[in-house]
CSV table of C-alpha atoms in Angstrom, one decimal:
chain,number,residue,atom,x,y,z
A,1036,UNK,CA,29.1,-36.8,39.3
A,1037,UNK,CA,30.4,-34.3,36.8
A,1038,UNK,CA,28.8,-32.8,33.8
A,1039,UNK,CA,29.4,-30.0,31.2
A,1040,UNK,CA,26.7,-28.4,28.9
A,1041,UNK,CA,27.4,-26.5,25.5
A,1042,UNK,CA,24.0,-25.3,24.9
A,1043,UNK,CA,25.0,-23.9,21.6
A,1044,UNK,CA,26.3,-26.2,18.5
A,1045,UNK,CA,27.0,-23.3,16.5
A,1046,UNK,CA,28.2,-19.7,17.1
A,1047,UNK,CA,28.1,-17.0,14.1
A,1048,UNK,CA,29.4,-14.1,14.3
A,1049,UNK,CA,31.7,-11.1,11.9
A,1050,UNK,CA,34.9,-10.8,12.2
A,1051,UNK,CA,35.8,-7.6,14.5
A,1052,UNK,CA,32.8,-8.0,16.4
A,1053,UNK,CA,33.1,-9.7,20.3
A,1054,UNK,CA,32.1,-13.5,20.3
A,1055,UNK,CA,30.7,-15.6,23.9
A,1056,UNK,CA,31.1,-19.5,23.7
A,1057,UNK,CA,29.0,-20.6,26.5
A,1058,UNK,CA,29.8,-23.4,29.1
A,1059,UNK,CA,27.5,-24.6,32.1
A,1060,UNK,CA,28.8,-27.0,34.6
A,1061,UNK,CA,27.5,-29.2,37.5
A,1062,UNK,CA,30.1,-30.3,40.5
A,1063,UNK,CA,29.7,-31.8,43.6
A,1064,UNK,CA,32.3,-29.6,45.1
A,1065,UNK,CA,34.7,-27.0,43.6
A,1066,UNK,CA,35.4,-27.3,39.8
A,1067,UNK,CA,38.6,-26.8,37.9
A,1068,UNK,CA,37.4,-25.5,34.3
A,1069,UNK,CA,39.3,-26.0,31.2
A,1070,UNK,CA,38.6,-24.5,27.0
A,1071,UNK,CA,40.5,-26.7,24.1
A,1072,UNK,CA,39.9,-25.9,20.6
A,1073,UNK,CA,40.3,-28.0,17.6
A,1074,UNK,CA,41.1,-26.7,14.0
A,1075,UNK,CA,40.3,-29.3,11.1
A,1076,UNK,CA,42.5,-32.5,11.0
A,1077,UNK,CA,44.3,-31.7,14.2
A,1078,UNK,CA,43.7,-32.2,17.8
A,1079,UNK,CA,42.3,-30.7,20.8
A,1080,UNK,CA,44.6,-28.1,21.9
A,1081,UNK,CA,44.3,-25.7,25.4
A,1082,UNK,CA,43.5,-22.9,25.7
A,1083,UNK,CA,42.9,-22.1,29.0
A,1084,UNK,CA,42.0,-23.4,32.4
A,1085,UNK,CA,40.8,-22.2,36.0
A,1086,UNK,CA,41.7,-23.4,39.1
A,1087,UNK,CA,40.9,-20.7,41.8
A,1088,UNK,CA,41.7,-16.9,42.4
A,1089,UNK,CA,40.5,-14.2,39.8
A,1090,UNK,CA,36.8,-15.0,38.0
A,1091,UNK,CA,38.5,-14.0,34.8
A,1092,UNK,CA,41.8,-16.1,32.9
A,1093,UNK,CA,43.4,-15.2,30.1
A,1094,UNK,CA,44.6,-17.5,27.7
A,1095,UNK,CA,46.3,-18.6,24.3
A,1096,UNK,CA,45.2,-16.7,21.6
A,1097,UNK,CA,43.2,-13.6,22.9
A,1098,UNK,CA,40.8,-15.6,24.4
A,1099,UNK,CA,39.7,-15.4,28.1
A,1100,UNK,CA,37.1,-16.7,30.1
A,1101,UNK,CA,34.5,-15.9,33.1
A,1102,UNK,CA,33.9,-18.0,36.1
A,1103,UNK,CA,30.8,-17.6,37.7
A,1104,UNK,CA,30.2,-19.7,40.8
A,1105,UNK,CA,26.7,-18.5,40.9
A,1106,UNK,CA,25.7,-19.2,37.8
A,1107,UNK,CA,27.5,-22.1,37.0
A,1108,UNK,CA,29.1,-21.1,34.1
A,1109,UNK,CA,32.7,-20.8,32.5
A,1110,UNK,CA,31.6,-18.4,28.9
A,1111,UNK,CA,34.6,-18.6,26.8
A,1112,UNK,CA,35.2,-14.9,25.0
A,1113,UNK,CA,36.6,-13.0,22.9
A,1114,UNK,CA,36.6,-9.5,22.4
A,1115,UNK,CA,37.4,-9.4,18.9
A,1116,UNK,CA,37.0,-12.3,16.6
A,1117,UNK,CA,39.0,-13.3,14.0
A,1118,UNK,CA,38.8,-15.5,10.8
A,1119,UNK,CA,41.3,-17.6,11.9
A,1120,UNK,CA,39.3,-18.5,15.3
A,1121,UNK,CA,36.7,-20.1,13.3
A,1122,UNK,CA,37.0,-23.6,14.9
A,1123,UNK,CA,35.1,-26.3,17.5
A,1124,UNK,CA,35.4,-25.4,21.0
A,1125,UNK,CA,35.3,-27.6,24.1
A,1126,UNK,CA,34.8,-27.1,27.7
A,1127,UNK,CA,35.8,-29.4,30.4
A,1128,UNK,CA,35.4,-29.7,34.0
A,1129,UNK,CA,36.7,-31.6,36.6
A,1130,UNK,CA,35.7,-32.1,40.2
A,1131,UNK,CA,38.6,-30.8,42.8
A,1132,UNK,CA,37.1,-32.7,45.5
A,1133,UNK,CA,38.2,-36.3,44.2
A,1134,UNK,CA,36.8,-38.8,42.7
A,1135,UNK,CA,37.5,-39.2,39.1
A,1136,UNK,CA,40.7,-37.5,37.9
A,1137,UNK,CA,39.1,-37.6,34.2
A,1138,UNK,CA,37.9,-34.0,32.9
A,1139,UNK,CA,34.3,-34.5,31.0
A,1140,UNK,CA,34.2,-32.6,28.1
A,1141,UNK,CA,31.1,-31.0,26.6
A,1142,UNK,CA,30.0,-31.9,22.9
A,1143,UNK,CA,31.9,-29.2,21.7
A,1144,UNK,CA,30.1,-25.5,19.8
A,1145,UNK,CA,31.5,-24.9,16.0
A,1146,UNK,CA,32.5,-21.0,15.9
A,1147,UNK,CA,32.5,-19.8,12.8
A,1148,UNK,CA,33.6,-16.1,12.1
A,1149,UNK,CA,32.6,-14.5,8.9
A,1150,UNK,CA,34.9,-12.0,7.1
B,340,UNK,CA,59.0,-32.2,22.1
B,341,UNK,CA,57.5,-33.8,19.4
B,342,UNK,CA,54.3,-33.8,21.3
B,343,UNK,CA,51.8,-37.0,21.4
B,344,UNK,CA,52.2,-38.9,18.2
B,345,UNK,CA,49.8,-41.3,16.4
B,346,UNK,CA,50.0,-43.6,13.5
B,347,UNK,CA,48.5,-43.6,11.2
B,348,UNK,CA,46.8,-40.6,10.5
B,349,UNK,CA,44.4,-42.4,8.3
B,350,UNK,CA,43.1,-45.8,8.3
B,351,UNK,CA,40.6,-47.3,5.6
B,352,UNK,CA,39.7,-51.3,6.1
B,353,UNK,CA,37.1,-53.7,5.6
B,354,UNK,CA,34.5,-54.9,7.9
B,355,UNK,CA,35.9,-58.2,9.7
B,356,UNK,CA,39.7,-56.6,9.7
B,357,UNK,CA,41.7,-56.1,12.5
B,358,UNK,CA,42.7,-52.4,13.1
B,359,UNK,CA,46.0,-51.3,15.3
B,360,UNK,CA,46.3,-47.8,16.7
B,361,UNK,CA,49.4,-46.4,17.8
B,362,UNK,CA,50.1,-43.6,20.4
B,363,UNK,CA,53.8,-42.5,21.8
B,364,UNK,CA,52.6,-40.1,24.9
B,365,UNK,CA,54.7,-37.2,25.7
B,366,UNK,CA,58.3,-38.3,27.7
B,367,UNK,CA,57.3,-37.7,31.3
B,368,UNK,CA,53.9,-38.1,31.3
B,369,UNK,CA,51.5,-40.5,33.0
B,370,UNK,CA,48.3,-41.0,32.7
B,371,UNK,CA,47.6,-42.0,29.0
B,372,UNK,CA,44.1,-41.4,27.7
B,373,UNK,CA,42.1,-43.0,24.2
B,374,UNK,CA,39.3,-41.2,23.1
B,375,UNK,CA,36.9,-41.4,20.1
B,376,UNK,CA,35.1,-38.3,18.2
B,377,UNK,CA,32.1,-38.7,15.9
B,378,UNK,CA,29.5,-36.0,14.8
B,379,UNK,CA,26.6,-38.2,17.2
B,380,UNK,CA,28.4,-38.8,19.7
B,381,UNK,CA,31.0,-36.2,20.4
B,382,UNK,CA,34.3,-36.8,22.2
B,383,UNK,CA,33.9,-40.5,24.4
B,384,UNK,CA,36.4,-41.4,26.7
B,385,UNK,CA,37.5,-44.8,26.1
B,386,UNK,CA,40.2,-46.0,28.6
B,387,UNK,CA,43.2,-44.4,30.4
B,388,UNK,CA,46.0,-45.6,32.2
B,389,UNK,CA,48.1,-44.6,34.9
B,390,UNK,CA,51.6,-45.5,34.9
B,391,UNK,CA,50.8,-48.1,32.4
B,392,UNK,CA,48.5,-49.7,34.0
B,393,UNK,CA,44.9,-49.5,32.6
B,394,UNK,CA,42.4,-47.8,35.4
B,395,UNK,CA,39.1,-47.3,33.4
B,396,UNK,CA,38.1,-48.9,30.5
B,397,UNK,CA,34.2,-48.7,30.8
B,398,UNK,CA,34.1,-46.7,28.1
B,399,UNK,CA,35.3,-49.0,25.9
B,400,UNK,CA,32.2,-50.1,23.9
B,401,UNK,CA,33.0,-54.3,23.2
B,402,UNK,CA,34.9,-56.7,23.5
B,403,UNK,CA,35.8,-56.0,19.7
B,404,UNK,CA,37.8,-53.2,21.8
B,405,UNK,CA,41.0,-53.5,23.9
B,406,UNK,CA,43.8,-51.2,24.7
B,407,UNK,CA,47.7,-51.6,25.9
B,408,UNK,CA,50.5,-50.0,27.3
B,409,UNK,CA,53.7,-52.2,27.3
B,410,UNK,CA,55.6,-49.2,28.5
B,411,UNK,CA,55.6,-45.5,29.3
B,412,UNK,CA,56.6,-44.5,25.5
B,413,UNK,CA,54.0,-46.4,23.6
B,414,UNK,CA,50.3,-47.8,23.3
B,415,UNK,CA,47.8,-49.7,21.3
B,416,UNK,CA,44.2,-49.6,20.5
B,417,UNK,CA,43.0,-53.0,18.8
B,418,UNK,CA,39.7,-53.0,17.4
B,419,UNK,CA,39.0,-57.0,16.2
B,420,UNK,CA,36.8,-56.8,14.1
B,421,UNK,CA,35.9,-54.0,12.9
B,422,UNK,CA,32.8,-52.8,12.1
B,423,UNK,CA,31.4,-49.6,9.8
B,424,UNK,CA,30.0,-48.1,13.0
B,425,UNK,CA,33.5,-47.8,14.4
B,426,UNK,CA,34.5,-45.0,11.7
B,427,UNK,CA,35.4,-42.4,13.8
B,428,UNK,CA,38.7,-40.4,14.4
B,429,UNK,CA,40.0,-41.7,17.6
B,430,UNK,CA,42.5,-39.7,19.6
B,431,UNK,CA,45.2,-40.1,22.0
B,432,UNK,CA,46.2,-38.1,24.9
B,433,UNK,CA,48.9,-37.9,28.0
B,434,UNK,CA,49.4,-35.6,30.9
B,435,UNK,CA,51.2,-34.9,34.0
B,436,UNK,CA,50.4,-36.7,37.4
B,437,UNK,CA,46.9,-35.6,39.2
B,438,UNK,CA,45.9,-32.1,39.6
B,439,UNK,CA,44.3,-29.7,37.1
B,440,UNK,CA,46.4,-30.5,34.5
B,441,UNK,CA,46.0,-30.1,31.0
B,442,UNK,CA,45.6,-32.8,28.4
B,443,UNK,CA,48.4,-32.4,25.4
B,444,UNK,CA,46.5,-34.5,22.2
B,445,UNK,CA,47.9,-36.3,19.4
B,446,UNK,CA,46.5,-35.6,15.7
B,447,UNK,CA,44.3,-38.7,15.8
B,448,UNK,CA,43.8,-41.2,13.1
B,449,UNK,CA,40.8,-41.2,11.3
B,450,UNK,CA,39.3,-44.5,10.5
B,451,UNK,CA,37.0,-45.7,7.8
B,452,UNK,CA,35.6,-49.0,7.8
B,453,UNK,CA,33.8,-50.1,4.7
């Protein structure tokens, strides 16, 4: 079984400053780890995924994440935020071993930057 | 490419009425994916097919429910009869064959049953 965790439904945090958009993750085997973003009215859109290699990928937008076997986690961030970030964020995981081709997707964590 | 493309963007119908979604998946692509998004549930995976043929539809949550896919370039979702507890914005989706590929969404069609 697969699962994803967004233990935060809302991130705050002033524009300029560096924001984290946590993701935890349970796999049987190896996961491949994805972010999408949705703005208002539209629909999810990638950002960035990780298959293997370097802990750290670099996506659309300024955005990069951390993969951290240990830990379980995939922390979306940012080193400077901007207004137009503010949006709902979604991680996903799928297991490379097989099974289920379908990513899960975790409930998703409103970021809201403030000017 | 125009990207995945839904119709409408808005629907607004009475309880009892039947309600027809309509996705055109990216040329190319495969697997085709429904999904529905509300504030309590988050995003649900509905059904998805694989070369038009339907693989999964446990998510689907009645028999009020059903999905198609006559060909590669186009698919339904039926809901007959509706219900206010199916407002929701439901979303299509299509990618690539297997492998960590990403999931190109349409702009989904919101949905208001009164």
């Amino acid at each position: 079984a697969q699962s994803v965790a967004q233990p935060e439904d809302q991130v705050n945090v002033a524009e300029g400053n560096p924001l984290t958009v946590k993701c935890t993750y349970s796999v049987s085997g190896n996961p491949y780890l994805f972010w999408y973003v949705q703005y208002p009215n539209r629909g999810l859109q990638f950002l960035l995924k990780y298959i293997t290699g370097d802990n750290l990928v670099k996506g659309s937008y300024g955005f990069e994440a951390e993969f951290n076997k240990s830990q379980t986690s995939f922390h979306l961030k940012k080193p400077s935020a901007l207004v137009s970030d503010s949006a709902l964020y979604f991680c996903a995981v799928r297991d490379k071993s097989g099974g289920s081709y379908i990513p899960t997707f975790g409930r998703g964590t409103s970021l809201i930057v403030h000017p | 490419d125009a990207g995945v493309i839904q119709s409408p963007r808005h629907e607004v119908t009475e309880m009892g009425q039947e309600v027809t979604l309509r996705c055109k998946p990216i040329s190319g692509h495969d697997y085709l994916f429904w999904y529905r998004q509300t504030m309590m549930r988050g995003l649900e995976l509905l059904i998805y097919f694989n070369n038009n043929v339907p693989i999964d539809d446990s998510g689907m949550p009645e028999d009020r429910f059903s999905a198609k896919m006559p060909n590669a370039s186009f698919s339904t979702l039926k809901i007959q009869p509706s219900e206010p507890r199916d407002s929701a914005v439901y979303f299509c989706a299509s990618s690539f064959a297997r492998g960590p590929e990403k999931l190109f969404f349409g702009s989904g069609t919101q949905l208001s049953v009164l």
